Amino acid sequence: MSTVESELRVGMVGYAFMGAAHSQAWRTVNRVFDLPTRARMALICGRDESKVATAANRLGWDGHTTDWRDLINRDDIDVVDVCTPGDSHAEITIAALAAGKHVLCEKPLANSVEEARAMVAAAAKAQAVGVRSMCGFNYRRVPAVTLMRQLVESGRLGVIRQVRAVYLQDWIVDPQFPLVWRLQRDRAGSGALGDIGAHIIDLTQYVTGQRITGVSAITETFIKERPLPAESSGLAASTGNGSVEAVATGEVTVDDAAVFVARLDGGAIATYEASRFATGRKNALRVEINGSLGSVVFDLERLNELEFYEATGPTAGQGFNRILVTEGDHPYMSAWWPPGHIIGYEHSFTHEMRDFLEAIATGTDPTPSFADALQVQLVLDAVVRSAELGSSWTEVEPTLVTVAA
Amino acid sequence: MSTVESELRVGMVGYAFMGAAHSQAWRTVNRVFDLPTRARMALICGRDESKVATAANRLGWDGHTTDWRDLINRDDIDVVDVCTPGDSHAEITIAALAAGKHVLCEKPLANSVEEARAMVAAAAKAQAVGVRSMCGFNYRRVPAVTLMRQLVESGRLGVIRQVRAVYLQDWIVDPQFPLVWRLQRDRAGSGALGDIGAHIIDLTQYVTGQRITGVSAITETFIKERPLPAESSGLAASTGNGSVEAVATGEVTVDDAAVFVARLDGGAIATYEASRFATGRKNALRVEINGSLGSVVFDLERLNELEFYEATGPTAGQGFNRILVTEGDHPYMSAWWPPGHIIGYEHSFTHEMRDFLEAIATGTDPTPSFADALQVQLVLDAVVRSAELGSSWTEVEPTLVTVAA
Amino acid sequence: MSTVESELRVGMVGYAFMGAAHSQAWRTVNRVFDLPTRARMALICGRDESKVATAANRLGWDGHTTDWRDLINRDDIDVVDVCTPGDSHAEITIAALAAGKHVLCEKPLANSVEEARAMVAAAAKAQAVGVRSMCGFNYRRVPAVTLMRQLVESGRLGVIRQVRAVYLQDWIVDPQFPLVWRLQRDRAGSGALGDIGAHIIDLTQYVTGQRITGVSAITETFIKERPLPAESSGLAASTGNGSVEAVATGEVTVDDAAVFVARLDGGAIATYEASRFATGRKNALRVEINGSLGSVVFDLERLNELEFYEATGPTAGQGFNRILVTEGDHPYMSAWWPPGHIIGYEHSFTHEMRDFLEAIATGTDPTPSFADALQVQLVLDAVVRSAELGSSWTEVEPTLVTVAA
Amino acid sequence: MSTVESELRVGMVGYAFMGAAHSQAWRTVNRVFDLPTRARMALICGRDESKVATAANRLGWDGHTTDWRDLINRDDIDVVDVCTPGDSHAEITIAALAAGKHVLCEKPLANSVEEARAMVAAAAKAQAVGVRSMCGFNYRRVPAVTLMRQLVESGRLGVIRQVRAVYLQDWIVDPQFPLVWRLQRDRAGSGALGDIGAHIIDLTQYVTGQRITGVSAITETFIKERPLPAESSGLAASTGNGSVEAVATGEVTVDDAAVFVARLDGGAIATYEASRFATGRKNALRVEINGSLGSVVFDLERLNELEFYEATGPTAGQGFNRILVTEGDHPYMSAWWPPGHIIGYEHSFTHEMRDFLEAIATGTDPTPSFADALQVQLVLDAVVRSAELGSSWTEVEPTLVTVAA
């Protein structure tokens, strides 16, 4: 066990769902992993003084502030963790990088390609002086997902031929569910597509090592008007039931569901679907990848399991092998419990923080980089454009080589 | 139990995979169901005298012939069952209808829209004089599928919003698998698309009561050249392993896989995929349908089960309900075994024959009609056109009202 | 394909549930398997003239009789298939063997050890003159079960250490379900124990190659009085709902459920449970067998699947492998459909008839023999005795070598 | 959100597997739950100065000590958490209670009935002066398990008729796995039986509300000699592979597996199995409970799910309902993530600490009490006695009313 020599002081902006999840990870990461540095939960930032004070106390941050500019400029902050809605990612992140802070930015990287490009440029500039940046596609660090990547990378699946990926939820099926910020384009950028579709785009590209080159897409908003919320934040909003008076409504400006077919640059073809209208599906990120020699299947609602089929050996013994990804030699799992003692959703963040801390401490670039995240943004953009053009085939723009000035 | 008064004498054309499955159904249907008429396995037809004689003896047909024109013209044949590859469906079927025979034609109805339209016209003409026709989309008669239809029809799922359907196989993943007739466009019409994609198109349209209006599609042929078979029939072909001499090869002229997004006329959006390259998937027809009030999930490899989610009642008790569709009050199941004693693939044909016999005996039109099957053909056609046009959005042609001359 | 030279004329006694299942098998066996002999469905026997005539017509038997003595004595009958309740097995079977007929007797072999011993003696005597006998433990011929046996036999599981087996149904949970013959000791011998417990005893002994040597058992009759049925046969009985008058009741004289722990002669320990009170379980025969090198898991409600764990190779890739037992190189499956096209419950009987016909035609002894079935009966007897003695440990009596006089 | 007024200072004895799990829970409990008091991780105790110092730093305890007597006697400790092997539970716990500390003691309560009785007496005496005690059967606080209890308690399952429970692991299947303390009777009390069998005894009694009254049991030690470990702690031990010299061995003095049938005081019958030899099963605690109106099924390896069957309503719609126990109205879950975002093994401890803290703060008695745990111990004792007496029926001793002196 190493002697901890150094400490990285973390300042986090945002304290809602993602803020709570990240806090749990920062609190845990050095308790289970041996790392060359320790994270200190130094400062949390939110706009409402009373709420952020409560959050700091509850979540275990040393201090709090209502001004993110203060946070990124303080000398006693080394790392900035951006957990706000997508519309403020670019501004905060670019400023933090300019201030020399390592940045972890939640996904999606930004609400537009333009913003994402600016962030990539800022990250490249910062990287030249040793400042690290990373985008928070946490599902890469679910052990079963990392294992999928290892299987593909080692050639166990052969040539990847087909990808099918869905991310299905149902939390807005009720037409009376209110118009929270995630249903407003100016705040959230897009709906199911950017929120959860981004995850399956990143995950499948990461696992296959192939990138999407073009898409034909349909997006749909099934419920076009919804009640305005009294007050709401993220997923937790609910309508005031029992109310008899007329409720003001507003327009839903994002997609409820998005589906698309795609080609990948390694020759694979794919289907993707992101939906908040899949009744009964709560957090159903499901991916199947077929290669010439084998296949893998993953379901986030059973994230400790991976199904793996190998088309080798005698036919009579072949089948989908349900691997319980809880062994000490599975990715990240030696830090946790004995085999069969499962982990949960939040552990993916702890693994993310682990890798981010290690990258900073060892002076290497963590992944996914902002450039990786820009490429996901470009896919999202192609999906939106295809849908707007009546589902016509739409090429994904190249990321371009970003030159640090 | 009714006294059987009448008998319908069946002549079947073809004796390979479908011929064997249909024979099992004809042999069984009156043994388990009470029907107003009885099927007699009168005559089987194939081109090779020796083989068809063997097949007749093996499968239990009274006689055999090598000439399908003889079969359809004999006075002692009432019903013609067409189990040949798709390129001969139109000719045989139209002639049989003209000869006044009731016709059951395997799916897909034809290899082209033009042929299918001619068949619809012939069926309409025949129908006017009491001759029945039906297309063999047997999966409609899997009890769990029929139950899905009943649930949708009764409103239990509310407004249907999303459909995701795949039919995945892997029998040609090996590049050395030979160029059998199913891989040749002139014989089979198309590849995975027409063979198995047709099933999920029909099934989802049947269950939802909605029809596909447009698609954006990708088709792909991963392996473009394959060894010519010494001799082969259908799925049973295999390469001569151990051979060291150069093997002649030929071009694969059909799709290995087809994926598309679609809109349905009731407002639903959908993804479809048919593939023979999904390593590890043997016969994985899987369908999920999400409505505003509930969802259903079906998997042909576990065809005795149906998952049903109802978004009503207290949240705490909701979940996907695994219904074992083997109760006496499930469709068709009172004819079989006690609850929990499962049935297999072939039973869908027995149920198909049951309904076809009953329709003939009672003078009603069986479903799916040729017009229904034409509509599936039109969807297949739109998929092919979309794929040829670089995955552009392509409307499904209307069936048009077919007027019997 | 062989030319069929010979024919075996079958006479079946009984026409209820088992009669229907056997008829389906006799009707199908030569249609799908190449065998040196063909079964002819010659004669069916039942006590009620009208009903047996209807059954003969419905199920496809050439003739019928109301006298089983007539059936076993006719010269034009070669094989006797005994499908009656257990109380008449011994008399019919012994007489048929004495008459020189090959006998297939449904399980359990008899209602008492004494009867079973007499039947074993009769079978041994008949065997000496080339007359074959077999007990119908049909689940041995479910392909996944046969595959389990092959895996154990080939050493893939190593030393068998533990067995857990349940056979759960729920058809009499309702206290108003009537007192059918299966709930009467004088007809059925025992309840869940003999009816379904016998299956898991035979199946696990067959698969492991080990025999149960002793047990500690609990049996229970949860509902001790039930309404007398107006008329009933087997599983199909139902109460006359809507009746307002007082219904006569009778005592349930068999067990509703039986549970026991056991030791096997190869060193394994085991748990067994047979129940008709497992609410929600329809036909849940589930078996798991753990060896020093691997494990297998089987579930009759998903009889086309076998889960197989091998504790070899790198830990990171180990898991329960879901084998879809539908490949051509799986037991019996080359006769049926392409991979992934599943079979049902009744196919186990077709496989049973296949092996029985082959044994007769080739002059070999089919299994399970009557002696094998007697051994199961002795286990059942030990269970009953243990339960009667307050769950004390009870040794299973040895089968003894039965000497044909 | 409440203002935290008070603080409870926790001292924990032990820092291996259970120590790490408890630390994670103490660290998290006030971060996710609103409670009237806050836990402070004040002091950790272990025998090895260097190791316990490292553990304190790693796991986040303010201080450490090598003397548990010091820990229980300090004024600045309010709660003692006993995480040592079972042989020291009684001594530490009784002393801590005498010192006026609230005690959470890991299961099993003790290594013998005698010790357990002494602990119950001590707890009763302490309770009289407001000192609380609780035994750490953490699985009661898995939300799906709590939900099962609620379903039974509310009558949704009707009369409980049958219980089947297994807890299967395989970590000592390899005969070269060393003789760690868990395989030594003097340290661990028993083997699989006390370690994991205790969990299923407690869990099923808790859920059903019925208590086991008698058993017939088999225990077995398949591997009777094992290599002595160089040094080992708990589950993490491994053999030094590659060693060629002769390894000293020792006798395994506990059971590898235990199976028993049981009767419960509410009329149910049951089977139980605990095994460390179930190859492929890592942490497979599986429970099924059948009532007259419904059934529930739970699997710890998928602890976010509960299967629930209700035998009401139309037969055609009945099935096992897979409830994803992640909704805000499921037990404990409002503290965590949105629906579908699963939790892990360790969360059961966080819930345990939550309830323990609340009980202390509100002056109520937490459950399971030491008396509850004693009753589990009495069942374990009956199992051992039955096994020693050749699997004869053995009554469970009554707990007796423990009178505080």
Short mmCIF file of C-alpha atoms in Angstrom, two decimals, chain D residues 21-200:
data_model
loop_
_atom_site.label_atom_id
_atom_site.label_comp_id
_atom_site.label_asym_id
_atom_site.label_seq_id
_atom_site.Cartn_x
_atom_site.Cartn_y
_atom_site.Cartn_z
CA ALA D 21 -17.67 -2.98 4.12
CA HIS D 22 -18.78 -1.37 7.38
CA SER D 23 -16.39 1.53 6.85
CA GLN D 24 -17.90 2.22 3.45
CA ALA D 25 -21.32 2.26 5.09
CA TRP D 26 -20.35 4.51 8.01
CA ARG D 27 -18.69 6.88 5.55
CA THR D 28 -21.78 7.05 3.36
CA VAL D 29 -24.79 6.81 5.63
CA ASN D 30 -25.14 10.48 6.52
CA ARG D 31 -24.31 11.57 2.99
CA VAL D 32 -27.38 9.99 1.50
CA PHE D 33 -29.87 9.71 4.36
CA ASP D 34 -31.39 12.47 6.47
CA LEU D 35 -30.96 11.31 10.03
CA PRO D 36 -31.34 12.90 13.43
CA THR D 37 -27.74 12.08 14.24
CA ARG D 38 -24.46 11.79 12.48
CA ALA D 39 -21.95 8.96 12.70
CA ARG D 40 -18.34 9.91 13.29
CA MET D 41 -15.73 7.33 12.29
CA ALA D 42 -13.74 7.83 15.45
CA LEU D 43 -11.61 4.81 16.15
CA ILE D 44 -10.63 1.52 14.59
CA CYS D 45 -9.06 -1.38 16.40
CA GLY D 46 -6.84 -4.23 15.20
CA ARG D 47 -4.13 -6.34 16.74
CA ASP D 48 -1.32 -5.37 14.38
CA GLU D 49 -0.23 -1.75 14.96
CA SER D 50 1.16 -1.18 11.49
CA LYS D 51 -1.78 -2.75 9.70
CA VAL D 52 -4.43 -1.03 11.72
CA ALA D 53 -2.71 2.32 11.22
CA THR D 54 -2.74 1.74 7.49
CA ALA D 55 -6.36 0.66 7.62
CA ALA D 56 -7.36 3.73 9.62
CA ASN D 57 -5.75 5.98 7.06
CA ARG D 58 -7.13 4.06 4.12
CA LEU D 59 -10.66 3.57 5.38
CA GLY D 60 -11.00 7.01 6.91
CA TRP D 61 -11.04 6.53 10.68
CA ASP D 62 -9.85 9.36 12.89
CA GLY D 63 -7.71 7.17 15.09
CA HIS D 64 -6.68 3.61 15.76
CA THR D 65 -5.80 1.34 18.63
CA THR D 66 -4.56 -2.21 19.07
CA ASP D 67 -6.54 -2.87 22.23
CA TRP D 68 -10.24 -3.44 21.99
CA ARG D 69 -10.59 -2.94 25.74
CA ASP D 70 -9.21 0.52 25.27
CA LEU D 71 -11.74 1.13 22.51
CA ILE D 72 -14.78 0.06 24.50
CA ASN D 73 -13.75 1.98 27.57
CA ARG D 74 -13.07 5.34 26.02
CA ASP D 75 -15.50 8.10 26.89
CA ASP D 76 -15.43 9.46 23.37
CA ILE D 77 -16.90 6.34 21.85
CA ASP D 78 -20.68 5.88 21.75
CA VAL D 79 -21.10 2.92 19.44
CA VAL D 80 -19.05 -0.25 19.10
CA ASP D 81 -19.12 -2.11 15.81
CA VAL D 82 -17.82 -5.67 16.17
CA CYS D 83 -16.41 -7.03 12.88
CA THR D 84 -14.05 -9.70 14.19
CA PRO D 85 -14.30 -13.45 13.59
CA GLY D 86 -17.02 -15.13 15.61
CA ASP D 87 -14.79 -16.48 18.37
CA SER D 88 -14.32 -13.03 19.91
CA HIS D 89 -17.87 -11.67 19.45
CA ALA D 90 -19.11 -12.63 22.87
CA GLU D 91 -16.23 -11.26 24.88
CA ILE D 92 -16.02 -7.91 23.11
CA THR D 93 -19.75 -7.42 22.85
CA ILE D 94 -20.55 -8.21 26.45
CA ALA D 95 -17.78 -5.93 27.65
CA ALA D 96 -18.90 -3.12 25.35
CA LEU D 97 -22.49 -3.36 26.52
CA ALA D 98 -21.32 -3.37 30.11
CA ALA D 99 -19.38 -0.20 29.32
CA GLY D 100 -22.62 1.37 28.13
CA LYS D 101 -21.85 1.36 24.43
CA HIS D 102 -24.46 0.65 21.81
CA VAL D 103 -23.30 -2.45 19.94
CA LEU D 104 -23.63 -3.61 16.38
CA CYS D 105 -22.31 -7.17 16.20
CA GLU D 106 -21.67 -8.96 12.91
CA LYS D 107 -23.36 -12.25 12.27
CA PRO D 108 -23.32 -15.00 13.28
CA LEU D 109 -23.85 -13.67 16.75
CA ALA D 110 -21.45 -16.17 18.28
CA ASN D 111 -19.76 -19.49 17.70
CA SER D 112 -21.91 -21.31 20.21
CA VAL D 113 -25.36 -21.22 21.69
CA GLU D 114 -23.89 -20.74 25.10
CA GLU D 115 -22.05 -17.59 24.08
CA ALA D 116 -25.10 -16.34 22.24
CA ARG D 117 -27.26 -16.81 25.32
CA ALA D 118 -24.78 -14.84 27.39
CA MET D 119 -24.85 -12.05 24.82
CA VAL D 120 -28.64 -11.97 24.84
CA ALA D 121 -28.59 -11.67 28.59
CA ALA D 122 -26.08 -8.83 28.41
CA ALA D 123 -28.13 -7.06 25.76
CA ALA D 124 -31.27 -7.33 27.86
CA LYS D 125 -29.51 -5.86 30.85
CA ALA D 126 -28.10 -3.03 28.75
CA GLN D 127 -31.43 -2.39 27.09
CA ALA D 128 -32.93 -1.69 30.48
CA VAL D 129 -30.67 1.33 30.74
CA GLY D 130 -31.17 2.51 27.17
CA VAL D 131 -28.21 0.84 25.52
CA ARG D 132 -29.06 -0.62 22.10
CA SER D 133 -27.81 -3.73 20.40
CA MET D 134 -28.30 -5.23 16.98
CA CYS D 135 -26.95 -8.16 15.00
CA GLY D 136 -25.68 -7.45 11.49
CA PHE D 137 -27.80 -9.60 9.26
CA ASN D 138 -27.36 -7.00 6.55
CA TYR D 139 -29.37 -8.76 3.85
CA ARG D 140 -32.59 -7.82 5.63
CA ARG D 141 -31.81 -4.31 4.36
CA VAL D 142 -31.44 -5.20 0.71
CA PRO D 143 -34.46 -3.26 -0.62
CA ALA D 144 -35.85 -6.28 -2.47
CA VAL D 145 -35.69 -8.34 0.72
CA THR D 146 -37.43 -5.66 2.73
CA LEU D 147 -40.02 -5.49 -0.01
CA MET D 148 -40.55 -9.25 0.22
CA ARG D 149 -41.20 -8.87 3.92
CA GLN D 150 -43.71 -6.09 3.24
CA LEU D 151 -45.53 -8.22 0.67
CA VAL D 152 -45.82 -11.15 3.07
CA GLU D 153 -46.79 -8.95 5.99
CA SER D 154 -49.53 -7.26 3.99
CA GLY D 155 -51.04 -10.63 3.12
CA ARG D 156 -50.33 -10.52 -0.59
CA LEU D 157 -48.86 -14.03 -0.50
CA GLY D 158 -51.59 -15.52 1.67
CA VAL D 159 -50.59 -18.43 3.89
CA ILE D 160 -46.90 -19.24 3.48
CA ARG D 161 -46.60 -22.86 2.49
CA GLN D 162 -43.11 -23.50 1.20
CA VAL D 163 -39.65 -22.05 1.45
CA ARG D 164 -36.61 -22.99 -0.56
CA ALA D 165 -33.39 -21.23 0.16
CA VAL D 166 -29.84 -21.76 -0.97
CA TYR D 167 -26.66 -19.81 -0.43
CA LEU D 168 -24.06 -21.11 -2.80
CA GLN D 169 -20.42 -20.19 -3.24
CA ASP D 170 -17.46 -21.98 -4.76
CA TRP D 171 -14.34 -20.35 -3.39
CA ILE D 172 -12.88 -23.50 -1.88
CA VAL D 173 -13.62 -25.99 -4.65
CA ASP D 174 -9.92 -26.13 -5.42
CA PRO D 175 -8.41 -28.71 -3.02
CA GLN D 176 -5.26 -26.56 -2.90
CA PHE D 177 -7.11 -23.60 -1.45
CA PRO D 178 -5.44 -23.16 1.96
CA LEU D 179 -6.74 -23.76 5.43
CA VAL D 180 -7.79 -20.20 6.28
CA TRP D 181 -9.48 -19.30 9.55
CA ARG D 182 -12.91 -19.71 8.04
CA LEU D 183 -12.14 -23.43 7.65
CA GLN D 184 -11.24 -23.90 11.32
CA ARG D 185 -13.94 -24.72 13.80
CA ASP D 186 -12.25 -23.03 16.75
CA ARG D 187 -12.16 -19.71 14.92
CA ALA D 188 -15.24 -19.80 12.73
CA GLY D 189 -17.57 -22.05 14.69
CA SER D 190 -18.76 -23.77 11.56
CA GLY D 191 -18.19 -23.62 7.83
CA ALA D 192 -20.68 -22.82 5.13
CA LEU D 193 -23.44 -23.39 7.66
CA GLY D 194 -22.65 -20.55 10.04
CA ASP D 195 -21.07 -18.24 7.51
CA ILE D 196 -23.73 -18.22 4.84
CA GLY D 197 -26.38 -20.66 6.04
CA ALA D 198 -27.04 -18.27 8.91
CA HIS D 199 -27.99 -15.60 6.37
CA ILE D 200 -30.68 -17.66 4.70
#
